[in-house]
Amino acid sequence: MQIQAARKSDIPAIMRIERVEGYLRLVGRWDAEQHAAEIENPSSRYLVACGGPEIAGFAILQGVGSANQCVRLRRIAVGTPGCGVGSDLLRSVLQICFEDLAAHRVELFVFVENERAYRTYLKTRFVEEGVVRDLHRDPDGTFRSMRLMSMLSGEWATRP
């Protein structure tokens, strides 16, 4: 699997992955205009995982180059969950964050009800910092809580 910077021409493939059944409440989705604006943002990075001619997954990073050296993993998703692509993509994204982008901290939010993702992040050595109550508002007006998780560069450097 090869990880590379996404191009604007990759947005339709990214949007297809966001629209995998069940992802709306777990991953979220943007329209093409939101993606186009974010991909042009100098403090954001879009990464895609390619295992052939198709994009197998993507990640969106925010806060790149911040004074606090804190990068937020805004979104990560794969087209076919449960095949190991997501775990490989996550490790590659963390390597890019810590080794290429000189991040001191990588953080993310995961919905409280998303136990599968939560366990994956724990296995990858993220630390749960706490629950942020009613942080996200769904289109129907309901609020949901999210876990704040992070990994520091020293924790990445000492991974097994």
mmCIF file with all atom_site columns, C-alpha atoms in Angstrom:
data_model
loop_
_atom_site.group_PDB
_atom_site.id
_atom_site.type_symbol
_atom_site.label_atom_id
_atom_site.label_alt_id
_atom_site.label_comp_id
_atom_site.label_asym_id
_atom_site.label_entity_id
_atom_site.label_seq_id
_atom_site.pdbx_PDB_ins_code
_atom_site.Cartn_x
_atom_site.Cartn_y
_atom_site.Cartn_z
_atom_site.occupancy
_atom_site.B_iso_or_equiv
_atom_site.pdbx_formal_charge
_atom_site.auth_seq_id
_atom_site.auth_comp_id
_atom_site.auth_asym_id
_atom_site.auth_atom_id
_atom_site.pdbx_PDB_model_num
ATOM 1   C CA . MET A 1 1   ? 0.000   0.000  0.000  1.00 0.00 ? 1   MET A CA 1
ATOM 2   C CA . GLN A 1 2   ? 1.353   3.390  -0.997 1.00 0.00 ? 2   GLN A CA 1
ATOM 3   C CA . ILE A 1 3   ? 0.434   6.594  0.854  1.00 0.00 ? 3   ILE A CA 1
ATOM 4   C CA . GLN A 1 4   ? 0.548   9.820  -1.110 1.00 0.00 ? 4   GLN A CA 1
ATOM 5   C CA . ALA A 1 5   ? -0.780  13.349 -1.034 1.00 0.00 ? 5   ALA A CA 1
ATOM 6   C CA . ALA A 1 6   ? -4.294  13.598 -2.434 1.00 0.00 ? 6   ALA A CA 1
ATOM 7   C CA . ARG A 1 7   ? -5.142  15.812 -5.383 1.00 0.00 ? 7   ARG A CA 1
ATOM 8   C CA . LYS A 1 8   ? -8.394  17.615 -6.093 1.00 0.00 ? 8   LYS A CA 1
ATOM 9   C CA . SER A 1 9   ? -9.115  14.932 -8.670 1.00 0.00 ? 9   SER A CA 1
ATOM 10  C CA . ASP A 1 10  ? -9.207  12.404 -5.767 1.00 0.00 ? 10  ASP A CA 1
ATOM 11  C CA . ILE A 1 11  ? -12.165 14.139 -4.077 1.00 0.00 ? 11  ILE A CA 1
ATOM 12  C CA . PRO A 1 12  ? -14.855 11.982 -5.775 1.00 0.00 ? 12  PRO A CA 1
ATOM 13  C CA . ALA A 1 13  ? -13.101 8.797  -4.554 1.00 0.00 ? 13  ALA A CA 1
ATOM 14  C CA . ILE A 1 14  ? -12.767 10.260 -1.061 1.00 0.00 ? 14  ILE A CA 1
ATOM 15  C CA . MET A 1 15  ? -16.468 11.123 -1.076 1.00 0.00 ? 15  MET A CA 1
ATOM 16  C CA . ARG A 1 16  ? -17.354 7.563  -2.181 1.00 0.00 ? 16  ARG A CA 1
ATOM 17  C CA . ILE A 1 17  ? -15.457 6.173  0.794  1.00 0.00 ? 17  ILE A CA 1
ATOM 18  C CA . GLU A 1 18  ? -17.163 8.604  3.174  1.00 0.00 ? 18  GLU A CA 1
ATOM 19  C CA . ARG A 1 19  ? -20.473 7.285  1.904  1.00 0.00 ? 19  ARG A CA 1
ATOM 20  C CA . VAL A 1 20  ? -19.809 3.612  2.709  1.00 0.00 ? 20  VAL A CA 1
ATOM 21  C CA . GLU A 1 21  ? -22.822 2.151  4.508  1.00 0.00 ? 21  GLU A CA 1
ATOM 22  C CA . GLY A 1 22  ? -22.692 2.988  8.215  1.00 0.00 ? 22  GLY A CA 1
ATOM 23  C CA . TYR A 1 23  ? -20.013 5.681  7.957  1.00 0.00 ? 23  TYR A CA 1
ATOM 24  C CA . LEU A 1 24  ? -22.287 8.720  8.229  1.00 0.00 ? 24  LEU A CA 1
ATOM 25  C CA . ARG A 1 25  ? -22.578 8.464  12.033 1.00 0.00 ? 25  ARG A CA 1
ATOM 26  C CA . LEU A 1 26  ? -18.998 7.242  12.540 1.00 0.00 ? 26  LEU A CA 1
ATOM 27  C CA . VAL A 1 27  ? -16.844 9.082  10.011 1.00 0.00 ? 27  VAL A CA 1
ATOM 28  C CA . GLY A 1 28  ? -18.902 11.990 8.766  1.00 0.00 ? 28  GLY A CA 1
ATOM 29  C CA . ARG A 1 29  ? -18.951 13.396 5.273  1.00 0.00 ? 29  ARG A CA 1
ATOM 30  C CA . TRP A 1 30  ? -18.455 16.617 3.419  1.00 0.00 ? 30  TRP A CA 1
ATOM 31  C CA . ASP A 1 31  ? -19.626 17.835 0.055  1.00 0.00 ? 31  ASP A CA 1
ATOM 32  C CA . ALA A 1 32  ? -17.186 18.476 -2.788 1.00 0.00 ? 32  ALA A CA 1
ATOM 33  C CA . GLU A 1 33  ? -16.918 22.191 -2.019 1.00 0.00 ? 33  GLU A CA 1
ATOM 34  C CA . GLN A 1 34  ? -15.926 21.558 1.604  1.00 0.00 ? 34  GLN A CA 1
ATOM 35  C CA . HIS A 1 35  ? -13.266 19.074 0.511  1.00 0.00 ? 35  HIS A CA 1
ATOM 36  C CA . ALA A 1 36  ? -11.969 21.414 -2.206 1.00 0.00 ? 36  ALA A CA 1
ATOM 37  C CA . ALA A 1 37  ? -11.587 24.247 0.319  1.00 0.00 ? 37  ALA A CA 1
ATOM 38  C CA . GLU A 1 38  ? -9.912  22.018 2.913  1.00 0.00 ? 38  GLU A CA 1
ATOM 39  C CA . ILE A 1 39  ? -7.502  20.387 0.467  1.00 0.00 ? 39  ILE A CA 1
ATOM 40  C CA . GLU A 1 40  ? -6.275  23.905 -0.422 1.00 0.00 ? 40  GLU A CA 1
ATOM 41  C CA . ASN A 1 41  ? -5.850  24.923 3.239  1.00 0.00 ? 41  ASN A CA 1
ATOM 42  C CA . PRO A 1 42  ? -2.087  25.229 3.898  1.00 0.00 ? 42  PRO A CA 1
ATOM 43  C CA . SER A 1 43  ? -2.472  23.775 7.415  1.00 0.00 ? 43  SER A CA 1
ATOM 44  C CA . SER A 1 44  ? -4.275  20.659 6.156  1.00 0.00 ? 44  SER A CA 1
ATOM 45  C CA . ARG A 1 45  ? -3.004  17.528 4.458  1.00 0.00 ? 45  ARG A CA 1
ATOM 46  C CA . TYR A 1 46  ? -5.076  14.985 2.570  1.00 0.00 ? 46  TYR A CA 1
ATOM 47  C CA . LEU A 1 47  ? -3.474  11.569 2.259  1.00 0.00 ? 47  LEU A CA 1
ATOM 48  C CA . VAL A 1 48  ? -4.729  8.656  0.186  1.00 0.00 ? 48  VAL A CA 1
ATOM 49  C CA . ALA A 1 49  ? -3.837  4.977  0.380  1.00 0.00 ? 49  ALA A CA 1
ATOM 50  C CA . CYS A 1 50  ? -3.458  3.272  -2.981 1.00 0.00 ? 50  CYS A CA 1
ATOM 51  C CA . GLY A 1 51  ? -3.137  -0.465 -3.361 1.00 0.00 ? 51  GLY A CA 1
ATOM 52  C CA . GLY A 1 52  ? -3.615  -0.495 -7.102 1.00 0.00 ? 52  GLY A CA 1
ATOM 53  C CA . PRO A 1 53  ? -5.602  1.727  -9.431 1.00 0.00 ? 53  PRO A CA 1
ATOM 54  C CA . GLU A 1 54  ? -8.253  2.540  -6.799 1.00 0.00 ? 54  GLU A CA 1
ATOM 55  C CA . ILE A 1 55  ? -7.990  4.625  -3.646 1.00 0.00 ? 55  ILE A CA 1
ATOM 56  C CA . ALA A 1 56  ? -8.392  2.220  -0.735 1.00 0.00 ? 56  ALA A CA 1
ATOM 57  C CA . GLY A 1 57  ? -8.619  4.835  2.020  1.00 0.00 ? 57  GLY A CA 1
ATOM 58  C CA . PHE A 1 58  ? -7.859  8.394  3.014  1.00 0.00 ? 58  PHE A CA 1
ATOM 59  C CA . ALA A 1 59  ? -6.965  10.589 5.963  1.00 0.00 ? 59  ALA A CA 1
ATOM 60  C CA . ILE A 1 60  ? -7.410  14.293 6.597  1.00 0.00 ? 60  ILE A CA 1
ATOM 61  C CA . LEU A 1 61  ? -4.909  16.066 8.853  1.00 0.00 ? 61  LEU A CA 1
ATOM 62  C CA . GLN A 1 62  ? -5.446  19.551 10.272 1.00 0.00 ? 62  GLN A CA 1
ATOM 63  C CA . GLY A 1 63  ? -3.198  21.896 12.223 1.00 0.00 ? 63  GLY A CA 1
ATOM 64  C CA . VAL A 1 64  ? -0.059  21.047 10.251 1.00 0.00 ? 64  VAL A CA 1
ATOM 65  C CA . GLY A 1 65  ? 2.672   23.558 11.054 1.00 0.00 ? 65  GLY A CA 1
ATOM 66  C CA . SER A 1 66  ? 0.965   24.909 14.185 1.00 0.00 ? 66  SER A CA 1
ATOM 67  C CA . ALA A 1 67  ? 3.147   26.534 16.829 1.00 0.00 ? 67  ALA A CA 1
ATOM 68  C CA . ASN A 1 68  ? 2.116   23.818 19.296 1.00 0.00 ? 68  ASN A CA 1
ATOM 69  C CA . GLN A 1 69  ? 3.147   21.051 16.873 1.00 0.00 ? 69  GLN A CA 1
ATOM 70  C CA . CYS A 1 70  ? -0.255  19.445 17.349 1.00 0.00 ? 70  CYS A CA 1
ATOM 71  C CA . VAL A 1 71  ? -1.805  17.705 14.348 1.00 0.00 ? 71  VAL A CA 1
ATOM 72  C CA . ARG A 1 72  ? -5.446  16.662 14.444 1.00 0.00 ? 72  ARG A CA 1
ATOM 73  C CA . LEU A 1 73  ? -6.437  13.521 12.593 1.00 0.00 ? 73  LEU A CA 1
ATOM 74  C CA . ARG A 1 74  ? -9.759  14.911 11.411 1.00 0.00 ? 74  ARG A CA 1
ATOM 75  C CA . ARG A 1 75  ? -10.934 11.913 9.424  1.00 0.00 ? 75  ARG A CA 1
ATOM 76  C CA . ILE A 1 76  ? -9.660  8.495  8.408  1.00 0.00 ? 76  ILE A CA 1
ATOM 77  C CA . ALA A 1 77  ? -11.647 5.904  6.483  1.00 0.00 ? 77  ALA A CA 1
ATOM 78  C CA . VAL A 1 78  ? -11.232 2.942  4.162  1.00 0.00 ? 78  VAL A CA 1
ATOM 79  C CA . GLY A 1 79  ? -13.446 1.640  1.411  1.00 0.00 ? 79  GLY A CA 1
ATOM 80  C CA . THR A 1 80  ? -13.473 -1.938 2.693  1.00 0.00 ? 80  THR A CA 1
ATOM 81  C CA . PRO A 1 81  ? -13.383 -2.085 6.499  1.00 0.00 ? 81  PRO A CA 1
ATOM 82  C CA . GLY A 1 82  ? -12.101 -5.138 8.336  1.00 0.00 ? 82  GLY A CA 1
ATOM 83  C CA . CYS A 1 83  ? -9.340  -6.051 5.868  1.00 0.00 ? 83  CYS A CA 1
ATOM 84  C CA . GLY A 1 84  ? -6.400  -4.451 7.711  1.00 0.00 ? 84  GLY A CA 1
ATOM 85  C CA . VAL A 1 85  ? -6.094  -1.507 5.336  1.00 0.00 ? 85  VAL A CA 1
ATOM 86  C CA . GLY A 1 86  ? -7.270  0.918  8.031  1.00 0.00 ? 86  GLY A CA 1
ATOM 87  C CA . SER A 1 87  ? -4.656  -0.216 10.550 1.00 0.00 ? 87  SER A CA 1
ATOM 88  C CA . ASP A 1 88  ? -1.893  0.041  7.947  1.00 0.00 ? 88  ASP A CA 1
ATOM 89  C CA . LEU A 1 89  ? -3.144  3.467  6.875  1.00 0.00 ? 89  LEU A CA 1
ATOM 90  C CA . LEU A 1 90  ? -3.266  4.683  10.486 1.00 0.00 ? 90  LEU A CA 1
ATOM 91  C CA . ARG A 1 91  ? 0.331   3.581  11.160 1.00 0.00 ? 91  ARG A CA 1
ATOM 92  C CA . SER A 1 92  ? 1.493   5.243  7.941  1.00 0.00 ? 92  SER A CA 1
ATOM 93  C CA . VAL A 1 93  ? -0.336  8.455  8.793  1.00 0.00 ? 93  VAL A CA 1
ATOM 94  C CA . LEU A 1 94  ? 1.249   8.511  12.259 1.00 0.00 ? 94  LEU A CA 1
ATOM 95  C CA . GLN A 1 95  ? 4.683   7.955  10.737 1.00 0.00 ? 95  GLN A CA 1
ATOM 96  C CA . ILE A 1 96  ? 4.110   10.917 8.413  1.00 0.00 ? 96  ILE A CA 1
ATOM 97  C CA . CYS A 1 97  ? 2.863   13.087 11.285 1.00 0.00 ? 97  CYS A CA 1
ATOM 98  C CA . PHE A 1 98  ? 5.774   12.381 13.615 1.00 0.00 ? 98  PHE A CA 1
ATOM 99  C CA . GLU A 1 99  ? 8.630   11.857 11.179 1.00 0.00 ? 99  GLU A CA 1
ATOM 100 C CA . ASP A 1 100 ? 7.808   14.099 8.212  1.00 0.00 ? 100 ASP A CA 1
ATOM 101 C CA . LEU A 1 101 ? 5.628   16.824 9.724  1.00 0.00 ? 101 LEU A CA 1
ATOM 102 C CA . ALA A 1 102 ? 7.538   17.024 13.047 1.00 0.00 ? 102 ALA A CA 1
ATOM 103 C CA . ALA A 1 103 ? 4.384   16.775 15.148 1.00 0.00 ? 103 ALA A CA 1
ATOM 104 C CA . HIS A 1 104 ? 4.809   16.584 18.895 1.00 0.00 ? 104 HIS A CA 1
ATOM 105 C CA . ARG A 1 105 ? 1.212   15.492 19.389 1.00 0.00 ? 105 ARG A CA 1
ATOM 106 C CA . VAL A 1 106 ? -1.402  13.822 17.222 1.00 0.00 ? 106 VAL A CA 1
ATOM 107 C CA . GLU A 1 107 ? -4.963  13.998 18.477 1.00 0.00 ? 107 GLU A CA 1
ATOM 108 C CA . LEU A 1 108 ? -8.334  12.793 17.322 1.00 0.00 ? 108 LEU A CA 1
ATOM 109 C CA . PHE A 1 109 ? -11.923 12.558 18.433 1.00 0.00 ? 109 PHE A CA 1
ATOM 110 C CA . VAL A 1 110 ? -13.844 9.285  18.262 1.00 0.00 ? 110 VAL A CA 1
ATOM 111 C CA . PHE A 1 111 ? -17.581 8.969  18.880 1.00 0.00 ? 111 PHE A CA 1
ATOM 112 C CA . VAL A 1 112 ? -18.287 7.325  22.231 1.00 0.00 ? 112 VAL A CA 1
ATOM 113 C CA . GLU A 1 113 ? -20.444 4.657  20.577 1.00 0.00 ? 113 GLU A CA 1
ATOM 114 C CA . ASN A 1 114 ? -17.716 3.697  18.059 1.00 0.00 ? 114 ASN A CA 1
ATOM 115 C CA . GLU A 1 115 ? -16.138 0.920  20.124 1.00 0.00 ? 115 GLU A CA 1
ATOM 116 C CA . ARG A 1 116 ? -14.346 -0.659 17.165 1.00 0.00 ? 116 ARG A CA 1
ATOM 117 C CA . ALA A 1 117 ? -12.433 2.515  16.321 1.00 0.00 ? 117 ALA A CA 1
ATOM 118 C CA . TYR A 1 118 ? -11.777 3.182  20.017 1.00 0.00 ? 118 TYR A CA 1
ATOM 119 C CA . ARG A 1 119 ? -10.180 -0.258 20.448 1.00 0.00 ? 119 ARG A CA 1
ATOM 120 C CA . THR A 1 120 ? -8.126  0.227  17.277 1.00 0.00 ? 120 THR A CA 1
ATOM 121 C CA . TYR A 1 121 ? -6.742  3.528  18.546 1.00 0.00 ? 121 TYR A CA 1
ATOM 122 C CA . LEU A 1 122 ? -5.940  2.000  21.939 1.00 0.00 ? 122 LEU A CA 1
ATOM 123 C CA . LYS A 1 123 ? -4.070  -0.859 20.203 1.00 0.00 ? 123 LYS A CA 1
ATOM 124 C CA . THR A 1 124 ? -2.121  1.719  18.225 1.00 0.00 ? 124 THR A CA 1
ATOM 125 C CA . ARG A 1 125 ? -1.124  3.265  21.601 1.00 0.00 ? 125 ARG A CA 1
ATOM 126 C CA . PHE A 1 126 ? -3.345  6.329  21.610 1.00 0.00 ? 126 PHE A CA 1
ATOM 127 C CA . VAL A 1 127 ? -4.287  7.485  25.108 1.00 0.00 ? 127 VAL A CA 1
ATOM 128 C CA . GLU A 1 128 ? -7.816  8.493  26.007 1.00 0.00 ? 128 GLU A CA 1
ATOM 129 C CA . GLU A 1 129 ? -7.789  11.938 27.600 1.00 0.00 ? 129 GLU A CA 1
ATOM 130 C CA . GLY A 1 130 ? -11.482 12.089 28.394 1.00 0.00 ? 130 GLY A CA 1
ATOM 131 C CA . VAL A 1 131 ? -14.989 12.407 27.049 1.00 0.00 ? 131 VAL A CA 1
ATOM 132 C CA . VAL A 1 132 ? -16.092 15.709 25.584 1.00 0.00 ? 132 VAL A CA 1
ATOM 133 C CA . ARG A 1 133 ? -19.821 15.757 26.205 1.00 0.00 ? 133 ARG A CA 1
ATOM 134 C CA . ASP A 1 134 ? -22.262 16.684 23.435 1.00 0.00 ? 134 ASP A CA 1
ATOM 135 C CA . LEU A 1 135 ? -19.480 17.934 21.164 1.00 0.00 ? 135 LEU A CA 1
ATOM 136 C CA . HIS A 1 136 ? -21.034 16.907 17.860 1.00 0.00 ? 136 HIS A CA 1
ATOM 137 C CA . ARG A 1 137 ? -24.459 17.887 16.564 1.00 0.00 ? 137 ARG A CA 1
ATOM 138 C CA . ASP A 1 138 ? -26.050 15.564 14.016 1.00 0.00 ? 138 ASP A CA 1
ATOM 139 C CA . PRO A 1 139 ? -28.195 16.895 11.165 1.00 0.00 ? 139 PRO A CA 1
ATOM 140 C CA . ASP A 1 140 ? -31.333 15.831 13.068 1.00 0.00 ? 140 ASP A CA 1
ATOM 141 C CA . GLY A 1 141 ? -30.340 18.110 15.966 1.00 0.00 ? 141 GLY A CA 1
ATOM 142 C CA . THR A 1 142 ? -29.249 15.433 18.441 1.00 0.00 ? 142 THR A CA 1
ATOM 143 C CA . PHE A 1 143 ? -25.933 15.835 20.234 1.00 0.00 ? 143 PHE A CA 1
ATOM 144 C CA . ARG A 1 144 ? -23.322 13.129 20.700 1.00 0.00 ? 144 ARG A CA 1
ATOM 145 C CA . SER A 1 145 ? -20.276 12.891 22.928 1.00 0.00 ? 145 SER A CA 1
ATOM 146 C CA . MET A 1 146 ? -16.776 12.099 21.737 1.00 0.00 ? 146 MET A CA 1
ATOM 147 C CA . ARG A 1 147 ? -13.592 10.741 23.277 1.00 0.00 ? 147 ARG A CA 1
ATOM 148 C CA . LEU A 1 148 ? -10.473 12.878 22.921 1.00 0.00 ? 148 LEU A CA 1
ATOM 149 C CA . MET A 1 149 ? -7.452  10.664 22.277 1.00 0.00 ? 149 MET A CA 1
ATOM 150 C CA . SER A 1 150 ? -3.831  11.532 21.606 1.00 0.00 ? 150 SER A CA 1
ATOM 151 C CA . MET A 1 151 ? -0.355  10.210 21.042 1.00 0.00 ? 151 MET A CA 1
ATOM 152 C CA . LEU A 1 152 ? 2.879   12.096 21.742 1.00 0.00 ? 152 LEU A CA 1
ATOM 153 C CA . SER A 1 153 ? 6.048   11.864 19.688 1.00 0.00 ? 153 SER A CA 1
ATOM 154 C CA . GLY A 1 154 ? 7.902   10.120 22.516 1.00 0.00 ? 154 GLY A CA 1
ATOM 155 C CA . GLU A 1 155 ? 5.213   7.440  22.663 1.00 0.00 ? 155 GLU A CA 1
ATOM 156 C CA . TRP A 1 156 ? 5.504   6.925  18.908 1.00 0.00 ? 156 TRP A CA 1
ATOM 157 C CA . ALA A 1 157 ? 9.295   6.694  19.138 1.00 0.00 ? 157 ALA A CA 1
ATOM 158 C CA . THR A 1 158 ? 9.141   3.957  21.817 1.00 0.00 ? 158 THR A CA 1
ATOM 159 C CA . ARG A 1 159 ? 6.480   1.783  20.175 1.00 0.00 ? 159 ARG A CA 1
ATOM 160 C CA . PRO A 1 160 ? 7.321   -1.922 20.014 1.00 0.00 ? 160 PRO A CA 1
#
